[in-house]
PDB file of N, CA and C in Angstrom:
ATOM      1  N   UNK C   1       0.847  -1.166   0.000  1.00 56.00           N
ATOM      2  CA  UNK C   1       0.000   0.000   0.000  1.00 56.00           C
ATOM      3  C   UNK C   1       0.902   1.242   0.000  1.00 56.00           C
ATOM      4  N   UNK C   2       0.581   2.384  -1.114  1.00 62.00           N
ATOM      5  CA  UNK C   2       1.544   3.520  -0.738  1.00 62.00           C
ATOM      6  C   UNK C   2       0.935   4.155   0.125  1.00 62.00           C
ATOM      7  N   UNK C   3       1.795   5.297   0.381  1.00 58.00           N
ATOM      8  CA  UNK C   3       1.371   6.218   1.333  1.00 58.00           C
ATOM      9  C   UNK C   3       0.130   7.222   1.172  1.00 58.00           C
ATOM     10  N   UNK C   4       0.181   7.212  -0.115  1.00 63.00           N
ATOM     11  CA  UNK C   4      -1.108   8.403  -0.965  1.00 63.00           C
ATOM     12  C   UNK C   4      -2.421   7.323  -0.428  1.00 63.00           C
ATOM     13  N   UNK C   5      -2.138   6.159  -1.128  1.00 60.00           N
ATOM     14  CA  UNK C   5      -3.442   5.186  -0.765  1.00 60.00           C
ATOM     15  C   UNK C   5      -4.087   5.264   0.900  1.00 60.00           C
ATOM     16  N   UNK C   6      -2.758   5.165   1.565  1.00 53.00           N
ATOM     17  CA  UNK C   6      -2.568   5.017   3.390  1.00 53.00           C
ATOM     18  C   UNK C   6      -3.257   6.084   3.780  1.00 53.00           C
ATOM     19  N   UNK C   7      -2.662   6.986   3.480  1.00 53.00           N
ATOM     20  CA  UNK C   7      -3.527   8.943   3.873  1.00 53.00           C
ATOM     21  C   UNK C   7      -5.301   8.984   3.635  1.00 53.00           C
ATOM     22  N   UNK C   8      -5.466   8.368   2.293  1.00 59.00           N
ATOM     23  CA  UNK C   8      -6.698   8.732   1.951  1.00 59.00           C
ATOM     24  C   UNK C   8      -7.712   7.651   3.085  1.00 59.00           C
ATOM     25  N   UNK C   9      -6.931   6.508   3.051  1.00 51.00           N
ATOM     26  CA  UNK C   9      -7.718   5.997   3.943  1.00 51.00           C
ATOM     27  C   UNK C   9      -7.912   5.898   5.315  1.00 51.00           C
ATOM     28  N   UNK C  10      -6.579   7.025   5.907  1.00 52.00           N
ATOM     29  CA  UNK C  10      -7.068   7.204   7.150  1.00 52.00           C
ATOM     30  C   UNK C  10      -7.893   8.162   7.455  1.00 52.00           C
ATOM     31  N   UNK C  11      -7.637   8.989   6.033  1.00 56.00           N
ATOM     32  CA  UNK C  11      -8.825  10.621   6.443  1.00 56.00           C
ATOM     33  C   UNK C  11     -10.114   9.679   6.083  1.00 56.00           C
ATOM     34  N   UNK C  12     -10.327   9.017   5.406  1.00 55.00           N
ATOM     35  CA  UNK C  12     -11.520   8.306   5.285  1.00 55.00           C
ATOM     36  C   UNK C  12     -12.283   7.554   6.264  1.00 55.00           C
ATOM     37  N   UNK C  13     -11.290   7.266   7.375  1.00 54.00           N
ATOM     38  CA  UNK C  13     -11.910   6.248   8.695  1.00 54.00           C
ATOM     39  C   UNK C  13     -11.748   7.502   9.591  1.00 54.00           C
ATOM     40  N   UNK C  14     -11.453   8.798   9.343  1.00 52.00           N
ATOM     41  CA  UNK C  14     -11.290   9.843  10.562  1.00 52.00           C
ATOM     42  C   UNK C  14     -10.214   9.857  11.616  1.00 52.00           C
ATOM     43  N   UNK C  15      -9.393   9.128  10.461  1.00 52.00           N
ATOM     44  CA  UNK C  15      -7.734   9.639  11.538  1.00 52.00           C
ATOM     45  C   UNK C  15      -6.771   9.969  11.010  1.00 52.00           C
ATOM     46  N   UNK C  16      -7.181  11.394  10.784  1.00 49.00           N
ATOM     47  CA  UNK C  16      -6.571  12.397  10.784  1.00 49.00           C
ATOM     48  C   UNK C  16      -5.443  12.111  11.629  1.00 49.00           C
ATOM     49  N   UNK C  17      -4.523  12.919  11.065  1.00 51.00           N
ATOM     50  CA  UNK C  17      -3.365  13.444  12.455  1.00 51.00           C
ATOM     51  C   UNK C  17      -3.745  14.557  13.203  1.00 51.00           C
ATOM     52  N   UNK C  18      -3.351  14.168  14.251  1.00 68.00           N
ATOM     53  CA  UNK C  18      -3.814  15.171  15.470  1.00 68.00           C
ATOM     54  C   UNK C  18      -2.790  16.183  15.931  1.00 68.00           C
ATOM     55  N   UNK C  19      -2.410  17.192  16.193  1.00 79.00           N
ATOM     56  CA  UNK C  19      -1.265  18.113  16.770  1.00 79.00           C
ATOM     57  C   UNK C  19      -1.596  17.913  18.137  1.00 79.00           C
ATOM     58  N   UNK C  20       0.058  18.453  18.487  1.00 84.00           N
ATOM     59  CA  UNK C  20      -0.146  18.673  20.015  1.00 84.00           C
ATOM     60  C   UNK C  20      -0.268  20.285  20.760  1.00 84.00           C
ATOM     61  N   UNK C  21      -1.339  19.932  21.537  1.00 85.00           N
ATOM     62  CA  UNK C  21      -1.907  20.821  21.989  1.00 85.00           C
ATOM     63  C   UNK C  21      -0.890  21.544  22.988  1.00 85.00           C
ATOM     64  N   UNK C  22      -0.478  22.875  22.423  1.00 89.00           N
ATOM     65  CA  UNK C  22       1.018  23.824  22.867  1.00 89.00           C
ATOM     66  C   UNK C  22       0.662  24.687  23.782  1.00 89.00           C
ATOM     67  N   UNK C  23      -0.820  25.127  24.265  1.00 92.00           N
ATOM     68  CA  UNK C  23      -1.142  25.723  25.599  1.00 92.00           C
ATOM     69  C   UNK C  23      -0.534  24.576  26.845  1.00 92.00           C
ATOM     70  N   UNK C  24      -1.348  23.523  26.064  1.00 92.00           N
ATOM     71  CA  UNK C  24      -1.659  23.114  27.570  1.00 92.00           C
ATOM     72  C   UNK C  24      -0.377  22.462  28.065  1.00 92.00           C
ATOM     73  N   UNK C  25       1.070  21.732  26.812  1.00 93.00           N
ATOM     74  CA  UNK C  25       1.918  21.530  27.018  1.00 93.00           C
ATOM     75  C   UNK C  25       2.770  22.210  27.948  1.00 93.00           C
ATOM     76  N   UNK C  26       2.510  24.057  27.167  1.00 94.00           N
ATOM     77  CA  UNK C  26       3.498  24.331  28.559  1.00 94.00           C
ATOM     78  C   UNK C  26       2.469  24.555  29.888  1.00 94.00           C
ATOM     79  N   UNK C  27       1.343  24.700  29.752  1.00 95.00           N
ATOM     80  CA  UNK C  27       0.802  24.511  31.364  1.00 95.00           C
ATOM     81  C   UNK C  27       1.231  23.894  31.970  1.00 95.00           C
ATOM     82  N   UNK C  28       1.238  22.432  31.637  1.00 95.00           N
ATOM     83  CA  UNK C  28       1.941  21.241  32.266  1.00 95.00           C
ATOM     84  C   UNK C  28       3.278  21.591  32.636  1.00 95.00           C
ATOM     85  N   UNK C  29       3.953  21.499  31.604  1.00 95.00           N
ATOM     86  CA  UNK C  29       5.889  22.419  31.624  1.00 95.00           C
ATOM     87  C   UNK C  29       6.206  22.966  33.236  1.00 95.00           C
ATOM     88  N   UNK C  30       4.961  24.112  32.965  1.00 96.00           N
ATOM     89  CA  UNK C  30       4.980  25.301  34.071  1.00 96.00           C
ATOM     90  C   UNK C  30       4.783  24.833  35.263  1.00 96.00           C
ATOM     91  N   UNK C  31       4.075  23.675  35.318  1.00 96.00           N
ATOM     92  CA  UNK C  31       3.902  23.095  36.751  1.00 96.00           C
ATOM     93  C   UNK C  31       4.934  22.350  36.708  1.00 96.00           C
ATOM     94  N   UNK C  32       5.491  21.682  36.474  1.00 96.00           N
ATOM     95  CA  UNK C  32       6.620  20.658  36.617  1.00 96.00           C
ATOM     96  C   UNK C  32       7.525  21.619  36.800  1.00 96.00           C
ATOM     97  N   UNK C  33       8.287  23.001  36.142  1.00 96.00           N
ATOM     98  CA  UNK C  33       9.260  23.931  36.441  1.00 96.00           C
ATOM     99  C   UNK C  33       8.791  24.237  38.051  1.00 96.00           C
ATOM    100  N   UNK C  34       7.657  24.783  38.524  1.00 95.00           N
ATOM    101  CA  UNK C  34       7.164  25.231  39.781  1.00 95.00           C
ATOM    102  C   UNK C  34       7.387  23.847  40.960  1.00 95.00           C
ATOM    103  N   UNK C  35       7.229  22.947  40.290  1.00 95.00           N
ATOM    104  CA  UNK C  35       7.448  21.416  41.279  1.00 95.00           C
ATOM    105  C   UNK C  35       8.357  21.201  41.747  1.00 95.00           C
ATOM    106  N   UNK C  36       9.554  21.166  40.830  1.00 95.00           N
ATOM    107  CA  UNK C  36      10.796  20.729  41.143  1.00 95.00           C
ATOM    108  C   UNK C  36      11.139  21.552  42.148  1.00 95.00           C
ATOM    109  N   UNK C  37      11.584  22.902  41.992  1.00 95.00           N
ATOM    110  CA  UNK C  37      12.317  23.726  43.117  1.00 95.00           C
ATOM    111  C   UNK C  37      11.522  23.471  44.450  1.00 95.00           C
ATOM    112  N   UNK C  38      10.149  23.442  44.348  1.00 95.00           N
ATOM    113  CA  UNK C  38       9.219  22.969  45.432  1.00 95.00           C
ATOM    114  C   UNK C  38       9.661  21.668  46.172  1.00 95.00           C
ATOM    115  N   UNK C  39      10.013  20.866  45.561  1.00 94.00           N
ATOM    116  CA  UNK C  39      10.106  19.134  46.098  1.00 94.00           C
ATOM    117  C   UNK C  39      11.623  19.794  46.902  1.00 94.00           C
ATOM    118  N   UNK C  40      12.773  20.099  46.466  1.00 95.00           N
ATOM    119  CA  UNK C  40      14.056  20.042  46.892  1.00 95.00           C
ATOM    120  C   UNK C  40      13.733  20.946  48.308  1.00 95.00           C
ATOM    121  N   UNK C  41      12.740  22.564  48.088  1.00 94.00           N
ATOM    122  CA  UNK C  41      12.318  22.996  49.490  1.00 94.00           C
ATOM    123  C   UNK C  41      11.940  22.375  50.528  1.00 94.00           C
ATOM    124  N   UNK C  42      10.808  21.857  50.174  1.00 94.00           N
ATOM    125  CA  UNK C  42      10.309  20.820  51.184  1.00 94.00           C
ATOM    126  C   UNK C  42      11.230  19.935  52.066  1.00 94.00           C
ATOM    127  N   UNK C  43      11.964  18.964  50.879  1.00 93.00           N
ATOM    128  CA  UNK C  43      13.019  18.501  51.763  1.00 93.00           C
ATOM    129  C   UNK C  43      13.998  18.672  52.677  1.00 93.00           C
ATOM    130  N   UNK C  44      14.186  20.352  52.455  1.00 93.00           N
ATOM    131  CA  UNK C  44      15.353  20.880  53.402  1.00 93.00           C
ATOM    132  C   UNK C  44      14.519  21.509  54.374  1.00 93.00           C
ATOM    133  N   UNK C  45      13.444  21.843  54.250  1.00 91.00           N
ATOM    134  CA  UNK C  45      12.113  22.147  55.438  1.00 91.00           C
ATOM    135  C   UNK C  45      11.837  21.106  56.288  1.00 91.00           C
ATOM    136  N   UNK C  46      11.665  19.822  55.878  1.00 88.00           N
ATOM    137  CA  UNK C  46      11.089  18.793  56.595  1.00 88.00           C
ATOM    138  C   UNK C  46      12.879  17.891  57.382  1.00 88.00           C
ATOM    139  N   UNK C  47      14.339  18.564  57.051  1.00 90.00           N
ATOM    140  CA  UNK C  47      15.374  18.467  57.677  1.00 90.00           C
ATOM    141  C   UNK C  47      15.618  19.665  58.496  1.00 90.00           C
ATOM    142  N   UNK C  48      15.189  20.702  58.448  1.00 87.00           N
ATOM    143  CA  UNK C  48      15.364  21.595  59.759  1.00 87.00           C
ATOM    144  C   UNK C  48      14.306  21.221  60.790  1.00 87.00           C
ATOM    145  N   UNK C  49      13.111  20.834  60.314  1.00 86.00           N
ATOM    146  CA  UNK C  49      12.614  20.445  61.502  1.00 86.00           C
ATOM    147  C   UNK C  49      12.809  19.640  62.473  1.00 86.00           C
ATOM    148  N   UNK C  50      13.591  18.340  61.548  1.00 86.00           N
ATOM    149  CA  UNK C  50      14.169  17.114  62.453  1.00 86.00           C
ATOM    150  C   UNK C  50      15.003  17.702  63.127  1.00 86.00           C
ATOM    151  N   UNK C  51      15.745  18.382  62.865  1.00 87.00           N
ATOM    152  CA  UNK C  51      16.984  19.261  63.638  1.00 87.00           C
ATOM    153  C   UNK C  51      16.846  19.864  64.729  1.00 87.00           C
ATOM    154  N   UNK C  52      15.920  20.659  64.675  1.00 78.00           N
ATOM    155  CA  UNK C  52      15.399  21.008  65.885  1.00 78.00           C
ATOM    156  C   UNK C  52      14.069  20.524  66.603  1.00 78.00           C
ATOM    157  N   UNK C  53      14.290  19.330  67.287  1.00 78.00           N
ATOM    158  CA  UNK C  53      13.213  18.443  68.151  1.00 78.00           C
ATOM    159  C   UNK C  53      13.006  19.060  69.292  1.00 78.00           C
ATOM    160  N   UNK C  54      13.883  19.880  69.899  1.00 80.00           N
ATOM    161  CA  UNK C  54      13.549  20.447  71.107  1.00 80.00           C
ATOM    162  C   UNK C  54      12.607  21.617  71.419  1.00 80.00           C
ATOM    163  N   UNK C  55      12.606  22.058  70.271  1.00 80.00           N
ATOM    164  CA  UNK C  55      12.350  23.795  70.419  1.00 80.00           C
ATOM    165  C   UNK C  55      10.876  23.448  69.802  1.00 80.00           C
ATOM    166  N   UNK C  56      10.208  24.597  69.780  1.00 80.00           N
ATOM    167  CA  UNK C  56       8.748  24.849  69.180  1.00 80.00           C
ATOM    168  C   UNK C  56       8.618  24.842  67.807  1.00 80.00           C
ATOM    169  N   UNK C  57       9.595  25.444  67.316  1.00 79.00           N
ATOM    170  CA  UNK C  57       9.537  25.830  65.399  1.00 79.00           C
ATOM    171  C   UNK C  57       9.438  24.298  64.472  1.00 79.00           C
ATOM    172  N   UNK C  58       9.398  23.392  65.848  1.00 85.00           N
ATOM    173  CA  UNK C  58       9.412  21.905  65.242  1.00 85.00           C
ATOM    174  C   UNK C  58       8.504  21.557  64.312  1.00 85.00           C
ATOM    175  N   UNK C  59       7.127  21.930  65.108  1.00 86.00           N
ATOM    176  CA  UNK C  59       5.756  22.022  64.883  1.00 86.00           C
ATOM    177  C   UNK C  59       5.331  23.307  63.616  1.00 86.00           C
ATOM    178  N   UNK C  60       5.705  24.121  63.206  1.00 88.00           N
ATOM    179  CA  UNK C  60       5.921  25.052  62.313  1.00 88.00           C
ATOM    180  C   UNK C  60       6.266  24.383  61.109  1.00 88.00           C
ATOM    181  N   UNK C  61       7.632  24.123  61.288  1.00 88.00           N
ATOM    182  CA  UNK C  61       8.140  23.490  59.915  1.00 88.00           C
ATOM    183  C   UNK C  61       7.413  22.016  59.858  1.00 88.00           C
ATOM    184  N   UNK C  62       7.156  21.425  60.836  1.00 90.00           N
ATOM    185  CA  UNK C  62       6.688  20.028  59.914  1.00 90.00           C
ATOM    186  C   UNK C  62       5.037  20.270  59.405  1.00 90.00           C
ATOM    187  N   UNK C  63       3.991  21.221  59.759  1.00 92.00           N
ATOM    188  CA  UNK C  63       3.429  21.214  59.187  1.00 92.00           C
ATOM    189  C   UNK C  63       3.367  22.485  57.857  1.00 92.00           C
ATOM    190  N   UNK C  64       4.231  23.436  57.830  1.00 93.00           N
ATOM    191  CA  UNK C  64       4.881  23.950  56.177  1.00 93.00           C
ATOM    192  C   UNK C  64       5.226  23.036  55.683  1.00 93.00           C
ATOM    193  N   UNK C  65       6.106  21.563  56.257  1.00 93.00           N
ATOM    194  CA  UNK C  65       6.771  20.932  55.214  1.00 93.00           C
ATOM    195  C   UNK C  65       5.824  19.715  54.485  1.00 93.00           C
ATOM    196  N   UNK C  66       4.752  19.358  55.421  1.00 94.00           N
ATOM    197  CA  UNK C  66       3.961  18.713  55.006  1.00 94.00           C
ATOM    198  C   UNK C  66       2.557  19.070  54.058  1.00 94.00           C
ATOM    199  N   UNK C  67       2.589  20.445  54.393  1.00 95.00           N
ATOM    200  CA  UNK C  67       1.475  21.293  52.904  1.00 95.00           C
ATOM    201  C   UNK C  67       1.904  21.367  52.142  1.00 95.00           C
ATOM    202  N   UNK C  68       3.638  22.063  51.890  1.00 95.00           N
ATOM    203  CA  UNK C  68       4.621  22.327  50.838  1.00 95.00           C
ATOM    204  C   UNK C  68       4.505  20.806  49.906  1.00 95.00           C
ATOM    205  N   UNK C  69       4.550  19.626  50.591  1.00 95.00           N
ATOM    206  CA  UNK C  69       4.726  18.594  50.048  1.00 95.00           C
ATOM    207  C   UNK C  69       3.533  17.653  49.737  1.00 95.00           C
ATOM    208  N   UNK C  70       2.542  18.337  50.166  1.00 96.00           N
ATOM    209  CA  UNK C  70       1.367  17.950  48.946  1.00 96.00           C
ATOM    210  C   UNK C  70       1.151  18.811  47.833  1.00 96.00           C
ATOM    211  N   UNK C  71       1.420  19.780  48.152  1.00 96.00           N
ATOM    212  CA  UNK C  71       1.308  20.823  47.087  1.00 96.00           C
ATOM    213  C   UNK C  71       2.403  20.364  45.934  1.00 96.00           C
ATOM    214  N   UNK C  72       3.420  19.596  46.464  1.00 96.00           N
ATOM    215  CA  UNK C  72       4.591  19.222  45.478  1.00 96.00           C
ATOM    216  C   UNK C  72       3.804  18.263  45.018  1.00 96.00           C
ATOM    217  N   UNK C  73       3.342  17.268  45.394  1.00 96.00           N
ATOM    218  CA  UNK C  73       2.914  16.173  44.332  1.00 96.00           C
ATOM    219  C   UNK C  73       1.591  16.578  43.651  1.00 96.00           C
ATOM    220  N   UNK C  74       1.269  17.280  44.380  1.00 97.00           N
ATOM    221  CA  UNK C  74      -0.215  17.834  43.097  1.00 97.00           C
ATOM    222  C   UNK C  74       0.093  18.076  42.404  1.00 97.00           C
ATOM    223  N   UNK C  75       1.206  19.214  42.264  1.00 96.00           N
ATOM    224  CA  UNK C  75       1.739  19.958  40.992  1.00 96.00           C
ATOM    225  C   UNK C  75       2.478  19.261  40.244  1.00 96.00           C
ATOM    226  N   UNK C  76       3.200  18.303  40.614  1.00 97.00           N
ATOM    227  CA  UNK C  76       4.122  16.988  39.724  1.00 97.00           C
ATOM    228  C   UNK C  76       2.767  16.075  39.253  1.00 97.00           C
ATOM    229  N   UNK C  77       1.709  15.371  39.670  1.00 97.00           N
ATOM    230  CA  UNK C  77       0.968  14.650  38.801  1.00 97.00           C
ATOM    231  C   UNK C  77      -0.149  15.686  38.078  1.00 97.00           C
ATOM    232  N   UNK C  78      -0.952  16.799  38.254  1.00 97.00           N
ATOM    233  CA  UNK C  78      -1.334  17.423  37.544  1.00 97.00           C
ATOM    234  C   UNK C  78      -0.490  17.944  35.855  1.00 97.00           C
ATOM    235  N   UNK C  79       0.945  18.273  36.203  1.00 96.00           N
ATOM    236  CA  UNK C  79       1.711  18.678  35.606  1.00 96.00           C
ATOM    237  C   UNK C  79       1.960  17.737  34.343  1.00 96.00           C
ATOM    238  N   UNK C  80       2.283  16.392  35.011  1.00 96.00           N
ATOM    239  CA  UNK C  80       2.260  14.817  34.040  1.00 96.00           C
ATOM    240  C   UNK C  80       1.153  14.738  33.392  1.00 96.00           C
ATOM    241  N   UNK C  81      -0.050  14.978  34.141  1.00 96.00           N
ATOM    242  CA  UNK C  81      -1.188  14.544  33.456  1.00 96.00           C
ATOM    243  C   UNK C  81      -1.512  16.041  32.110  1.00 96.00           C
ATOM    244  N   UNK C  82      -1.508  16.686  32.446  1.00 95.00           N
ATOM    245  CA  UNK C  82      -1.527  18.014  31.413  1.00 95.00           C
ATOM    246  C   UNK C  82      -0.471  17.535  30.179  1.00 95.00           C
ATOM    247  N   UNK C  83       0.348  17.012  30.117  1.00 94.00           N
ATOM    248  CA  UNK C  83       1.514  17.118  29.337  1.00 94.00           C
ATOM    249  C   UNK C  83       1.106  16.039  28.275  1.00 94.00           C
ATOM    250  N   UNK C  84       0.193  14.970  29.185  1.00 93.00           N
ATOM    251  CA  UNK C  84       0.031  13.568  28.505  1.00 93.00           C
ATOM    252  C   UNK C  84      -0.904  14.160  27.664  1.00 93.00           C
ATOM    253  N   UNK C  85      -2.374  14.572  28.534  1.00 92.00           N
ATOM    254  CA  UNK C  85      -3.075  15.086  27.785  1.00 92.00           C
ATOM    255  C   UNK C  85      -2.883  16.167  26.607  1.00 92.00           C
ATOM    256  N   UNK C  86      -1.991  16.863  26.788  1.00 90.00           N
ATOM    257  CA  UNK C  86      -1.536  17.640  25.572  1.00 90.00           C
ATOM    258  C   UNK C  86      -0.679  17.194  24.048  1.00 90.00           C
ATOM    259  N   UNK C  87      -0.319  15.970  24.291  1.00 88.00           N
ATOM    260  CA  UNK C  87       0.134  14.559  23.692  1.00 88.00           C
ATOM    261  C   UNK C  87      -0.690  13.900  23.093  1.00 88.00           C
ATOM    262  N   UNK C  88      -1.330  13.020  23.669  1.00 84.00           N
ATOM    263  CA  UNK C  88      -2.402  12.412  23.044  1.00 84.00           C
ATOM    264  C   UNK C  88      -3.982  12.718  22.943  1.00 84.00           C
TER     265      UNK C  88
END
């Protein structure tokens, strides 16, 4: 089968080629850029707290480090999922 034949018959069954959708790619992008520096914070947030067990700011940082770090994985699987979806 050539390719002329191949084309006509995929526009004929409705498969087309599809582009990828370049908003939402970098939406995704943008969250994954915003994630990363986020994930490495967290981690050095949720190590000062261990550090200081004695004192009060214990309780401070482990719950910043534990919002910071849902907020990190929201933004890392939202981010994946935007990217996929902007893909396929």
């Amino acid at each position: 089968m050539t390719t002329e034949a191949f084309a006509t018959l995929s526009i004929q069954l409705g498969m087309g080629k599809e582009h990828t959708d370049l908003k939402l790619l970098v939406q995704g992008l943008k969250r994954l850029a915003l994630a990363i520096p986020l994930l490495v914070l967290t981690t050095y947030i949720f190590n000062f707290a261990f550090l200081n067990k004695d004192t009060i700011p214990l309780y401070i940082f482990m719950i910043l480090g534990i919002v910071a770090m849902a907020a990190t994985i929201y933004l890392m699987f939202n981010g994946i999922k935007k990217i996929l979806n902007s893909i396929f």
